[in-house]
Short mmCIF file of C-alpha atoms in Angstrom, two decimals:
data_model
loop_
_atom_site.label_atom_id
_atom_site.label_comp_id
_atom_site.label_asym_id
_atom_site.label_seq_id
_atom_site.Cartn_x
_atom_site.Cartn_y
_atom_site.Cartn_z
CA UNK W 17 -20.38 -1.79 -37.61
CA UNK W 18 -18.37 0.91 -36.01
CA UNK W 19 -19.63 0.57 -32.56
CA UNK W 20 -18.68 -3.07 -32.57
CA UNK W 21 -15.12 -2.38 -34.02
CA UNK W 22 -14.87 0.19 -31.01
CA UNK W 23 -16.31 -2.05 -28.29
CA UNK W 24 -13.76 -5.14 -29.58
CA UNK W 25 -10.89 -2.35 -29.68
CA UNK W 26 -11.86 -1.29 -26.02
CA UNK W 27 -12.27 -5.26 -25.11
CA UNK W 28 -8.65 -6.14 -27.07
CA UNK W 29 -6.84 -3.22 -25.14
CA UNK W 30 -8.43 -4.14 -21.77
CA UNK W 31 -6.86 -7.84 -21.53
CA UNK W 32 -3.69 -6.19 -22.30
CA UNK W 33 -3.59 -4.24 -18.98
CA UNK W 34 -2.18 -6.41 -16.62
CA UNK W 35 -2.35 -6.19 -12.72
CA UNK W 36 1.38 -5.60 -10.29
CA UNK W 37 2.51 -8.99 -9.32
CA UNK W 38 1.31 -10.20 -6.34
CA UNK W 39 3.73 -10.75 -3.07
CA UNK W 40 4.51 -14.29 -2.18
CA UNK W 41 2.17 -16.19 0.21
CA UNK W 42 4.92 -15.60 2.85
CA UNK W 43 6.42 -12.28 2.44
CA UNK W 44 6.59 -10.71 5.44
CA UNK W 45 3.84 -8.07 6.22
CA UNK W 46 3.63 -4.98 8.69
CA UNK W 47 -0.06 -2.69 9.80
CA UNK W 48 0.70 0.97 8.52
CA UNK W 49 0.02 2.53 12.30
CA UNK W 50 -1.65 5.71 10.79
CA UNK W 51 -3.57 3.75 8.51
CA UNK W 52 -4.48 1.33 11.34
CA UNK W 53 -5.27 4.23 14.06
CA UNK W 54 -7.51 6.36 11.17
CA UNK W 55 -9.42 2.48 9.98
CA UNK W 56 -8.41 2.96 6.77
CA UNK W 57 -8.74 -0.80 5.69
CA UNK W 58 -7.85 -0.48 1.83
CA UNK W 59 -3.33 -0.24 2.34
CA UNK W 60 -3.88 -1.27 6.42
CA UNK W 61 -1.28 -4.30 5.32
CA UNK W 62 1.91 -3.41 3.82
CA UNK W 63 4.77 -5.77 2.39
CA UNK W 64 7.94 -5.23 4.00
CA UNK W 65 10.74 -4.06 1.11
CA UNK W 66 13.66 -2.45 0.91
CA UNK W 67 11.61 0.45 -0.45
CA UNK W 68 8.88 0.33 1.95
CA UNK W 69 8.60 3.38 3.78
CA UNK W 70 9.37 3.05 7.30
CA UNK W 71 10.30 5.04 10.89
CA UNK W 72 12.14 3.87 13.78
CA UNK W 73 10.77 4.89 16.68
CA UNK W 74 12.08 4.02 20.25
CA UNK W 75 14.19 1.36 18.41
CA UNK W 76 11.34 -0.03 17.32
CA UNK W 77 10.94 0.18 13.21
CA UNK W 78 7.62 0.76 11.60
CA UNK W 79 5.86 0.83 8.17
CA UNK W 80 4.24 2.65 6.42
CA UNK W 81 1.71 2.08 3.33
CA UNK W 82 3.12 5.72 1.84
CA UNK W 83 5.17 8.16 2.57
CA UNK W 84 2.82 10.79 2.86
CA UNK W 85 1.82 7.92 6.42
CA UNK W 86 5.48 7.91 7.04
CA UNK W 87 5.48 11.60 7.48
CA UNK W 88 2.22 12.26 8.96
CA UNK W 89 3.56 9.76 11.72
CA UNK W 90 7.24 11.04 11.93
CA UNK W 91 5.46 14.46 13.25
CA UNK W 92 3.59 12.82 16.27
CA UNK W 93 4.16 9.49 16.87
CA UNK W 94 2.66 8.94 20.39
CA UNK W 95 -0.64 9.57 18.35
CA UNK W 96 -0.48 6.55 15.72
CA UNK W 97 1.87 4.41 17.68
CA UNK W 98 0.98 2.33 20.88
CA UNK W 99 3.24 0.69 23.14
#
């Protein structure tokens, strides 16, 4: 009895986790260059927010999946960033 009363606790608890909202069909979208140059496929696409981390560069803006890419592309942006 008590491994079913765990498994249906585990089960119950499960379907109450619930998943970030997903962007509109047509929010706009931006490539992450350093996630694009190193073929990282799983945050390649990134929704462009006020919060989304981005660089200007050449008066271009870019951005970024994560700030940690931000950064990484803020120090040598020739590298991740093609004209």
């Amino acid at each position: 009895m008590r491994p079913l009363t765990l498994f249906l606790s585990i089960l119950v608890l499960a379907g109450c986790t619930s998943l970030p909202p997903m962007p509109p069909e047509d929010a706009p979208i931006a490539q992450c260059p350093v996630c694009r140059h190193d073929r990282d496929l799983a945050c390649l696409n990134v929704v462009k927010e006020k919060s989304t981390p981005r660089l200007t560069y050449q008066g271009r803006s870019y951005f970024f999946c994560s700030e940690g890419c931000r950064e990484k592309c803020a120090h040598t942006p020739a590298k991740f960033i093609q004209p």
